[in-house]
Amino acid sequence: MSAPLYQLKAEFFKTLGHPVRIRVLELLSEREHAVAEMLRDTGVEAAYLSQQLAVLRRANLVVARREGVAVYYTLTSPRVTELLSVARSILSGVLAGQAELLADLRES
């Protein structure tokens, strides 16, 4: 018997629930990146980035390919980019609502 869909969704969002993993997905939404580039752009240690990439690989969100000594990562689906865009849109709306609330409170 397989897990209910809501449980699978919860596990999926847990996978996304880490700032470094989100940053990696944002970078990969732009284009394929070498691990060395991601190290520079995330500012984390190599072992830590490797752990986070392993989580994303197990979740089938990214795939790696080797070219010589370099390892390159890419998204497994363009839908990940869409998901990040929707999240940005939701957060922008929430933040705009909070800004309006603060402005109203200051005027009171």
Short mmCIF file of N, CA, C and O in Angstrom, two decimals:
data_model
loop_
_atom_site.label_atom_id
_atom_site.label_comp_id
_atom_site.label_asym_id
_atom_site.label_seq_id
_atom_site.Cartn_x
_atom_site.Cartn_y
_atom_site.Cartn_z
N MET A 1 0.85 -1.19 0.00
CA MET A 1 0.00 0.00 0.00
C MET A 1 0.89 1.24 0.00
O MET A 1 1.80 1.36 0.80
N SER A 2 0.62 2.17 -0.91
CA SER A 2 1.45 3.38 -1.00
C SER A 2 0.95 4.44 -0.03
O SER A 2 -0.18 4.41 0.44
N ALA A 3 1.83 5.40 0.24
CA ALA A 3 1.50 6.49 1.15
C ALA A 3 0.46 7.40 0.52
O ALA A 3 0.43 7.57 -0.70
N PRO A 4 -0.39 8.00 1.36
CA PRO A 4 -1.37 8.96 0.82
C PRO A 4 -0.67 10.15 0.17
O PRO A 4 0.45 10.51 0.56
N LEU A 5 -1.32 10.75 -0.78
CA LEU A 5 -0.73 11.86 -1.52
C LEU A 5 -0.32 13.01 -0.60
O LEU A 5 0.74 13.60 -0.77
N TYR A 6 -1.13 13.30 0.42
CA TYR A 6 -0.78 14.42 1.31
C TYR A 6 0.52 14.13 2.06
O TYR A 6 1.29 15.03 2.34
N GLN A 7 0.77 12.87 2.37
CA GLN A 7 2.02 12.51 3.05
C GLN A 7 3.20 12.66 2.09
O GLN A 7 4.26 13.17 2.48
N LEU A 8 3.03 12.25 0.85
CA LEU A 8 4.09 12.43 -0.16
C LEU A 8 4.38 13.91 -0.39
O LEU A 8 5.54 14.31 -0.53
N LYS A 9 3.32 14.72 -0.41
CA LYS A 9 3.51 16.17 -0.57
C LYS A 9 4.29 16.74 0.61
O LYS A 9 5.17 17.59 0.43
N ALA A 10 3.96 16.30 1.81
CA ALA A 10 4.67 16.78 3.00
C ALA A 10 6.16 16.45 2.91
O ALA A 10 7.01 17.29 3.22
N GLU A 11 6.48 15.24 2.49
CA GLU A 11 7.89 14.84 2.33
C GLU A 11 8.57 15.69 1.26
O GLU A 11 9.72 16.11 1.42
N PHE A 12 7.86 15.97 0.18
CA PHE A 12 8.39 16.80 -0.89
C PHE A 12 8.72 18.20 -0.36
O PHE A 12 9.81 18.73 -0.59
N PHE A 13 7.81 18.79 0.40
CA PHE A 13 8.05 20.13 0.93
C PHE A 13 9.12 20.13 2.01
O PHE A 13 9.84 21.12 2.16
N LYS A 14 9.27 19.03 2.74
CA LYS A 14 10.39 18.93 3.69
C LYS A 14 11.72 19.00 2.94
O LYS A 14 12.67 19.62 3.41
N THR A 15 11.77 18.33 1.80
CA THR A 15 12.97 18.36 0.98
C THR A 15 13.30 19.79 0.57
O THR A 15 14.46 20.19 0.55
N LEU A 16 12.28 20.56 0.27
CA LEU A 16 12.49 21.95 -0.15
C LEU A 16 12.75 22.88 1.04
O LEU A 16 13.13 24.03 0.84
N GLY A 17 12.56 22.39 2.24
CA GLY A 17 12.61 23.23 3.44
C GLY A 17 14.00 23.51 3.96
O GLY A 17 14.24 23.43 5.16
N HIS A 18 14.92 23.84 3.09
CA HIS A 18 16.28 24.17 3.51
C HIS A 18 16.82 25.28 2.62
O HIS A 18 16.76 25.17 1.39
N PRO A 19 17.35 26.35 3.20
CA PRO A 19 17.80 27.50 2.40
C PRO A 19 18.85 27.15 1.34
O PRO A 19 18.80 27.69 0.23
N VAL A 20 19.79 26.29 1.65
CA VAL A 20 20.83 25.96 0.67
C VAL A 20 20.22 25.18 -0.49
O VAL A 20 20.55 25.43 -1.66
N ARG A 21 19.30 24.28 -0.20
CA ARG A 21 18.65 23.53 -1.29
C ARG A 21 17.84 24.45 -2.17
O ARG A 21 17.86 24.33 -3.40
N ILE A 22 17.14 25.41 -1.56
CA ILE A 22 16.38 26.38 -2.36
C ILE A 22 17.33 27.21 -3.23
O ILE A 22 17.08 27.43 -4.41
N ARG A 23 18.44 27.64 -2.65
CA ARG A 23 19.41 28.43 -3.42
C ARG A 23 19.96 27.63 -4.60
O ARG A 23 20.08 28.15 -5.72
N VAL A 24 20.27 26.36 -4.37
CA VAL A 24 20.76 25.50 -5.45
C VAL A 24 19.71 25.39 -6.55
O VAL A 24 20.02 25.52 -7.73
N LEU A 25 18.46 25.17 -6.17
CA LEU A 25 17.39 25.06 -7.17
C LEU A 25 17.21 26.36 -7.93
O LEU A 25 16.97 26.35 -9.15
N GLU A 26 17.35 27.49 -7.24
CA GLU A 26 17.27 28.78 -7.94
C GLU A 26 18.39 28.91 -8.96
O GLU A 26 18.16 29.35 -10.10
N LEU A 27 19.60 28.54 -8.57
CA LEU A 27 20.73 28.61 -9.50
C LEU A 27 20.49 27.72 -10.71
O LEU A 27 20.72 28.12 -11.85
N LEU A 28 20.01 26.50 -10.45
CA LEU A 28 19.78 25.56 -11.53
C LEU A 28 18.58 25.94 -12.38
O LEU A 28 18.45 25.46 -13.51
N SER A 29 17.72 26.79 -11.86
CA SER A 29 16.60 27.29 -12.65
C SER A 29 17.09 28.19 -13.77
O SER A 29 16.44 28.33 -14.80
N GLU A 30 18.24 28.80 -13.55
CA GLU A 30 18.83 29.68 -14.56
C GLU A 30 19.51 28.88 -15.67
O GLU A 30 19.35 29.18 -16.85
N ARG A 31 20.27 27.84 -15.26
CA ARG A 31 21.03 27.02 -16.21
C ARG A 31 21.75 25.93 -15.44
O ARG A 31 21.76 25.92 -14.22
N GLU A 32 22.36 25.02 -16.18
CA GLU A 32 23.20 23.98 -15.58
C GLU A 32 24.38 24.66 -14.87
O GLU A 32 24.89 25.67 -15.35
N HIS A 33 24.77 24.12 -13.73
CA HIS A 33 25.91 24.67 -12.98
C HIS A 33 26.89 23.56 -12.59
O HIS A 33 26.46 22.45 -12.25
N ALA A 34 28.15 23.92 -12.61
CA ALA A 34 29.18 23.04 -12.06
C ALA A 34 29.17 23.18 -10.55
O ALA A 34 28.79 24.22 -10.01
N VAL A 35 29.60 22.13 -9.86
CA VAL A 35 29.65 22.18 -8.41
C VAL A 35 30.52 23.35 -7.94
O VAL A 35 30.16 24.06 -7.00
N ALA A 36 31.63 23.58 -8.62
CA ALA A 36 32.53 24.69 -8.23
C ALA A 36 31.79 26.03 -8.28
O ALA A 36 31.99 26.88 -7.41
N GLU A 37 30.94 26.22 -9.27
CA GLU A 37 30.16 27.47 -9.36
C GLU A 37 29.19 27.57 -8.20
O GLU A 37 29.02 28.64 -7.62
N MET A 38 28.54 26.45 -7.88
CA MET A 38 27.57 26.47 -6.79
C MET A 38 28.25 26.71 -5.45
O MET A 38 27.68 27.37 -4.58
N LEU A 39 29.47 26.20 -5.29
CA LEU A 39 30.22 26.47 -4.06
C LEU A 39 30.43 27.97 -3.90
O LEU A 39 30.22 28.53 -2.82
N ARG A 40 30.84 28.60 -4.97
CA ARG A 40 31.08 30.06 -4.95
C ARG A 40 29.78 30.81 -4.67
O ARG A 40 29.74 31.72 -3.85
N ASP A 41 28.69 30.41 -5.34
CA ASP A 41 27.43 31.15 -5.24
C ASP A 41 26.64 30.89 -3.97
O ASP A 41 25.80 31.70 -3.59
N THR A 42 26.88 29.75 -3.33
CA THR A 42 26.16 29.46 -2.08
C THR A 42 26.97 29.84 -0.85
O THR A 42 26.40 30.09 0.20
N GLY A 43 28.29 29.85 -0.98
CA GLY A 43 29.15 30.22 0.15
C GLY A 43 29.23 29.17 1.24
O GLY A 43 29.56 29.49 2.38
N VAL A 44 28.94 27.91 0.91
CA VAL A 44 29.02 26.84 1.91
C VAL A 44 30.21 25.94 1.61
O VAL A 44 30.78 25.99 0.52
N GLU A 45 30.57 25.12 2.57
CA GLU A 45 31.68 24.17 2.40
C GLU A 45 31.28 23.08 1.41
O GLU A 45 30.11 22.74 1.28
N ALA A 46 32.28 22.50 0.77
CA ALA A 46 32.06 21.48 -0.24
C ALA A 46 31.30 20.27 0.31
O ALA A 46 30.37 19.77 -0.33
N ALA A 47 31.66 19.79 1.49
CA ALA A 47 30.99 18.62 2.06
C ALA A 47 29.52 18.91 2.35
O ALA A 47 28.65 18.05 2.12
N TYR A 48 29.24 20.13 2.81
CA TYR A 48 27.86 20.51 3.12
C TYR A 48 27.03 20.62 1.84
O TYR A 48 25.90 20.14 1.78
N LEU A 49 27.60 21.22 0.80
CA LEU A 49 26.91 21.31 -0.48
C LEU A 49 26.65 19.91 -1.03
O LEU A 49 25.56 19.63 -1.54
N SER A 50 27.62 19.04 -0.91
CA SER A 50 27.48 17.67 -1.38
C SER A 50 26.30 16.97 -0.68
O SER A 50 25.52 16.26 -1.33
N GLN A 51 26.17 17.18 0.62
CA GLN A 51 25.04 16.59 1.36
C GLN A 51 23.71 17.11 0.83
O GLN A 51 22.76 16.34 0.64
N GLN A 52 23.64 18.41 0.59
CA GLN A 52 22.38 19.01 0.13
C GLN A 52 22.05 18.55 -1.29
O GLN A 52 20.90 18.29 -1.63
N LEU A 53 23.07 18.41 -2.14
CA LEU A 53 22.85 17.91 -3.49
C LEU A 53 22.38 16.45 -3.46
O LEU A 53 21.53 16.06 -4.26
N ALA A 54 22.89 15.68 -2.52
CA ALA A 54 22.46 14.29 -2.38
C ALA A 54 20.98 14.21 -2.02
O ALA A 54 20.24 13.36 -2.55
N VAL A 55 20.52 15.09 -1.15
CA VAL A 55 19.10 15.13 -0.79
C VAL A 55 18.26 15.45 -2.02
O VAL A 55 17.23 14.81 -2.28
N LEU A 56 18.70 16.42 -2.81
CA LEU A 56 17.97 16.80 -4.03
C LEU A 56 18.00 15.69 -5.07
O LEU A 56 17.00 15.49 -5.78
N ARG A 57 19.10 14.97 -5.15
CA ARG A 57 19.17 13.83 -6.09
C ARG A 57 18.21 12.72 -5.66
O ARG A 57 17.49 12.16 -6.49
N ARG A 58 18.20 12.40 -4.36
CA ARG A 58 17.30 11.35 -3.86
C ARG A 58 15.84 11.70 -4.10
O ARG A 58 15.01 10.84 -4.34
N ALA A 59 15.53 13.00 -4.06
CA ALA A 59 14.16 13.46 -4.31
C ALA A 59 13.87 13.57 -5.81
O ALA A 59 12.78 13.96 -6.20
N ASN A 60 14.87 13.25 -6.63
CA ASN A 60 14.74 13.30 -8.08
C ASN A 60 14.44 14.72 -8.60
O ASN A 60 13.71 14.90 -9.57
N LEU A 61 15.00 15.71 -7.93
CA LEU A 61 14.83 17.10 -8.37
C LEU A 61 15.99 17.57 -9.23
O LEU A 61 15.84 18.49 -10.03
N VAL A 62 17.16 16.94 -9.04
CA VAL A 62 18.33 17.29 -9.83
C VAL A 62 19.00 16.02 -10.32
O VAL A 62 18.81 14.94 -9.76
N VAL A 63 19.82 16.20 -11.36
CA VAL A 63 20.60 15.09 -11.90
C VAL A 63 22.00 15.61 -12.16
O VAL A 63 22.19 16.79 -12.50
N ALA A 64 22.99 14.73 -11.98
CA ALA A 64 24.39 15.12 -12.16
C ALA A 64 24.96 14.42 -13.39
O ALA A 64 24.53 13.34 -13.77
N ARG A 65 25.94 15.10 -13.98
CA ARG A 65 26.73 14.47 -15.04
C ARG A 65 28.18 14.89 -14.83
O ARG A 65 28.47 15.97 -14.33
N ARG A 66 29.07 13.99 -15.18
CA ARG A 66 30.50 14.25 -15.01
C ARG A 66 31.12 14.57 -16.37
O ARG A 66 30.82 13.92 -17.36
N GLU A 67 31.97 15.59 -16.37
CA GLU A 67 32.73 15.95 -17.57
C GLU A 67 34.16 16.16 -17.12
O GLU A 67 34.49 17.19 -16.53
N GLY A 68 35.00 15.15 -17.36
CA GLY A 68 36.36 15.20 -16.83
C GLY A 68 36.31 15.13 -15.32
O GLY A 68 35.71 14.22 -14.76
N VAL A 69 36.93 16.11 -14.68
CA VAL A 69 36.91 16.14 -13.21
C VAL A 69 35.74 16.97 -12.67
O VAL A 69 35.48 16.96 -11.47
N ALA A 70 35.07 17.70 -13.54
CA ALA A 70 33.96 18.57 -13.11
C ALA A 70 32.65 17.79 -13.09
O ALA A 70 32.40 16.92 -13.92
N VAL A 71 31.80 18.14 -12.11
CA VAL A 71 30.46 17.57 -12.01
C VAL A 71 29.47 18.71 -12.21
O VAL A 71 29.58 19.76 -11.57
N TYR A 72 28.52 18.49 -13.11
CA TYR A 72 27.51 19.48 -13.44
C TYR A 72 26.14 18.99 -13.00
O TYR A 72 25.84 17.81 -13.13
N TYR A 73 25.33 19.91 -12.53
CA TYR A 73 23.97 19.58 -12.11
C TYR A 73 22.96 20.35 -12.94
O TYR A 73 23.21 21.49 -13.35
N THR A 74 21.82 19.73 -13.13
CA THR A 74 20.70 20.35 -13.80
C THR A 74 19.41 19.88 -13.15
O THR A 74 19.39 18.84 -12.47
N LEU A 75 18.34 20.63 -13.35
CA LEU A 75 17.03 20.23 -12.84
C LEU A 75 16.49 19.06 -13.66
O LEU A 75 16.75 18.97 -14.86
N THR A 76 15.73 18.20 -13.02
CA THR A 76 15.11 17.09 -13.75
C THR A 76 13.83 17.53 -14.46
O THR A 76 13.37 16.84 -15.36
N SER A 77 13.27 18.68 -14.06
CA SER A 77 12.03 19.15 -14.66
C SER A 77 11.96 20.67 -14.61
O SER A 77 12.28 21.28 -13.57
N PRO A 78 11.48 21.30 -15.68
CA PRO A 78 11.28 22.75 -15.65
C PRO A 78 10.17 23.16 -14.69
O PRO A 78 10.05 24.32 -14.33
N ARG A 79 9.38 22.21 -14.25
CA ARG A 79 8.29 22.51 -13.31
C ARG A 79 8.84 23.00 -11.97
O ARG A 79 8.16 23.72 -11.24
N VAL A 80 10.08 22.62 -11.64
CA VAL A 80 10.71 23.10 -10.41
C VAL A 80 10.87 24.61 -10.49
O VAL A 80 10.61 25.33 -9.51
N THR A 81 11.26 25.11 -11.65
CA THR A 81 11.38 26.55 -11.85
C THR A 81 10.02 27.23 -11.66
O THR A 81 9.92 28.28 -11.03
N GLU A 82 8.98 26.61 -12.18
CA GLU A 82 7.63 27.14 -12.01
C GLU A 82 7.24 27.19 -10.53
O GLU A 82 6.66 28.17 -10.07
N LEU A 83 7.57 26.12 -9.80
CA LEU A 83 7.25 26.07 -8.37
C LEU A 83 7.94 27.20 -7.62
O LEU A 83 7.33 27.88 -6.79
N LEU A 84 9.21 27.43 -7.92
CA LEU A 84 9.94 28.52 -7.27
C LEU A 84 9.33 29.87 -7.62
O LEU A 84 9.26 30.77 -6.78
N SER A 85 8.89 30.03 -8.84
CA SER A 85 8.26 31.27 -9.28
C SER A 85 6.94 31.50 -8.54
O SER A 85 6.64 32.62 -8.11
N VAL A 86 6.15 30.46 -8.40
CA VAL A 86 4.88 30.57 -7.68
C VAL A 86 5.15 30.93 -6.22
O VAL A 86 4.47 31.80 -5.65
N ALA A 87 6.15 30.30 -5.61
CA ALA A 87 6.50 30.62 -4.22
C ALA A 87 6.90 32.09 -4.08
O ALA A 87 6.48 32.77 -3.15
N ARG A 88 7.69 32.57 -5.04
CA ARG A 88 8.11 33.98 -5.02
C ARG A 88 6.89 34.90 -5.12
O ARG A 88 6.78 35.90 -4.41
N SER A 89 5.95 34.55 -5.98
CA SER A 89 4.74 35.33 -6.16
C SER A 89 3.90 35.36 -4.88
O SER A 89 3.40 36.41 -4.46
N ILE A 90 3.74 34.21 -4.26
CA ILE A 90 2.98 34.14 -3.01
C ILE A 90 3.65 34.99 -1.94
O ILE A 90 2.99 35.77 -1.25
N LEU A 91 4.96 34.84 -1.79
CA LEU A 91 5.68 35.60 -0.77
C LEU A 91 5.63 37.09 -1.05
O LEU A 91 5.53 37.89 -0.11
N SER A 92 5.70 37.49 -2.31
CA SER A 92 5.60 38.91 -2.65
C SER A 92 4.25 39.47 -2.21
O SER A 92 4.18 40.57 -1.67
N GLY A 93 3.19 38.69 -2.42
CA GLY A 93 1.86 39.12 -2.00
C GLY A 93 1.75 39.22 -0.50
O GLY A 93 1.18 40.18 0.04
N VAL A 94 2.32 38.26 0.19
CA VAL A 94 2.29 38.27 1.66
C VAL A 94 3.06 39.47 2.19
O VAL A 94 2.59 40.19 3.08
N LEU A 95 4.24 39.70 1.64
CA LEU A 95 5.06 40.82 2.09
C LEU A 95 4.39 42.16 1.78
O LEU A 95 4.46 43.09 2.58
N ALA A 96 3.75 42.25 0.63
CA ALA A 96 3.04 43.48 0.28
C ALA A 96 1.89 43.72 1.27
O ALA A 96 1.67 44.85 1.71
N GLY A 97 1.19 42.67 1.61
CA GLY A 97 0.10 42.78 2.60
C GLY A 97 0.62 43.21 3.95
O GLY A 97 -0.01 44.03 4.63
N GLN A 98 1.77 42.69 4.36
CA GLN A 98 2.36 43.08 5.64
C GLN A 98 2.79 44.54 5.61
O GLN A 98 2.64 45.26 6.59
N ALA A 99 3.32 44.98 4.49
CA ALA A 99 3.76 46.38 4.36
C ALA A 99 2.56 47.31 4.47
O ALA A 99 2.62 48.36 5.13
N GLU A 100 1.45 46.92 3.83
CA GLU A 100 0.23 47.74 3.93
C GLU A 100 -0.27 47.79 5.37
O GLU A 100 -0.68 48.86 5.85
N LEU A 101 -0.25 46.65 6.06
CA LEU A 101 -0.69 46.60 7.44
C LEU A 101 0.17 47.50 8.31
O LEU A 101 -0.34 48.27 9.15
N LEU A 102 1.49 47.46 8.12
CA LEU A 102 2.38 48.31 8.89
C LEU A 102 2.11 49.79 8.61
O LEU A 102 2.12 50.61 9.53
N ALA A 103 1.88 50.13 7.35
CA ALA A 103 1.58 51.52 7.00
C ALA A 103 0.30 51.96 7.67
O ALA A 103 0.23 53.08 8.20
N ASP A 104 -0.72 51.10 7.68
CA ASP A 104 -1.98 51.44 8.34
C ASP A 104 -1.79 51.63 9.84
O ASP A 104 -2.37 52.54 10.43
N LEU A 105 -0.98 50.80 10.44
CA LEU A 105 -0.73 50.90 11.88
C LEU A 105 0.02 52.18 12.23
O LEU A 105 -0.25 52.81 13.27
N ARG A 106 0.92 52.58 11.36
CA ARG A 106 1.68 53.81 11.61
C ARG A 106 0.78 55.04 11.50
O ARG A 106 1.02 56.04 12.17
N GLU A 107 -0.22 54.97 10.63
CA GLU A 107 -1.12 56.09 10.44
C GLU A 107 -2.13 56.20 11.59
O GLU A 107 -2.71 57.26 11.81
N SER A 108 -2.33 55.11 12.31
CA SER A 108 -3.33 55.09 13.40
C SER A 108 -2.87 55.84 14.60
O SER A 108 -1.80 56.04 14.94
#
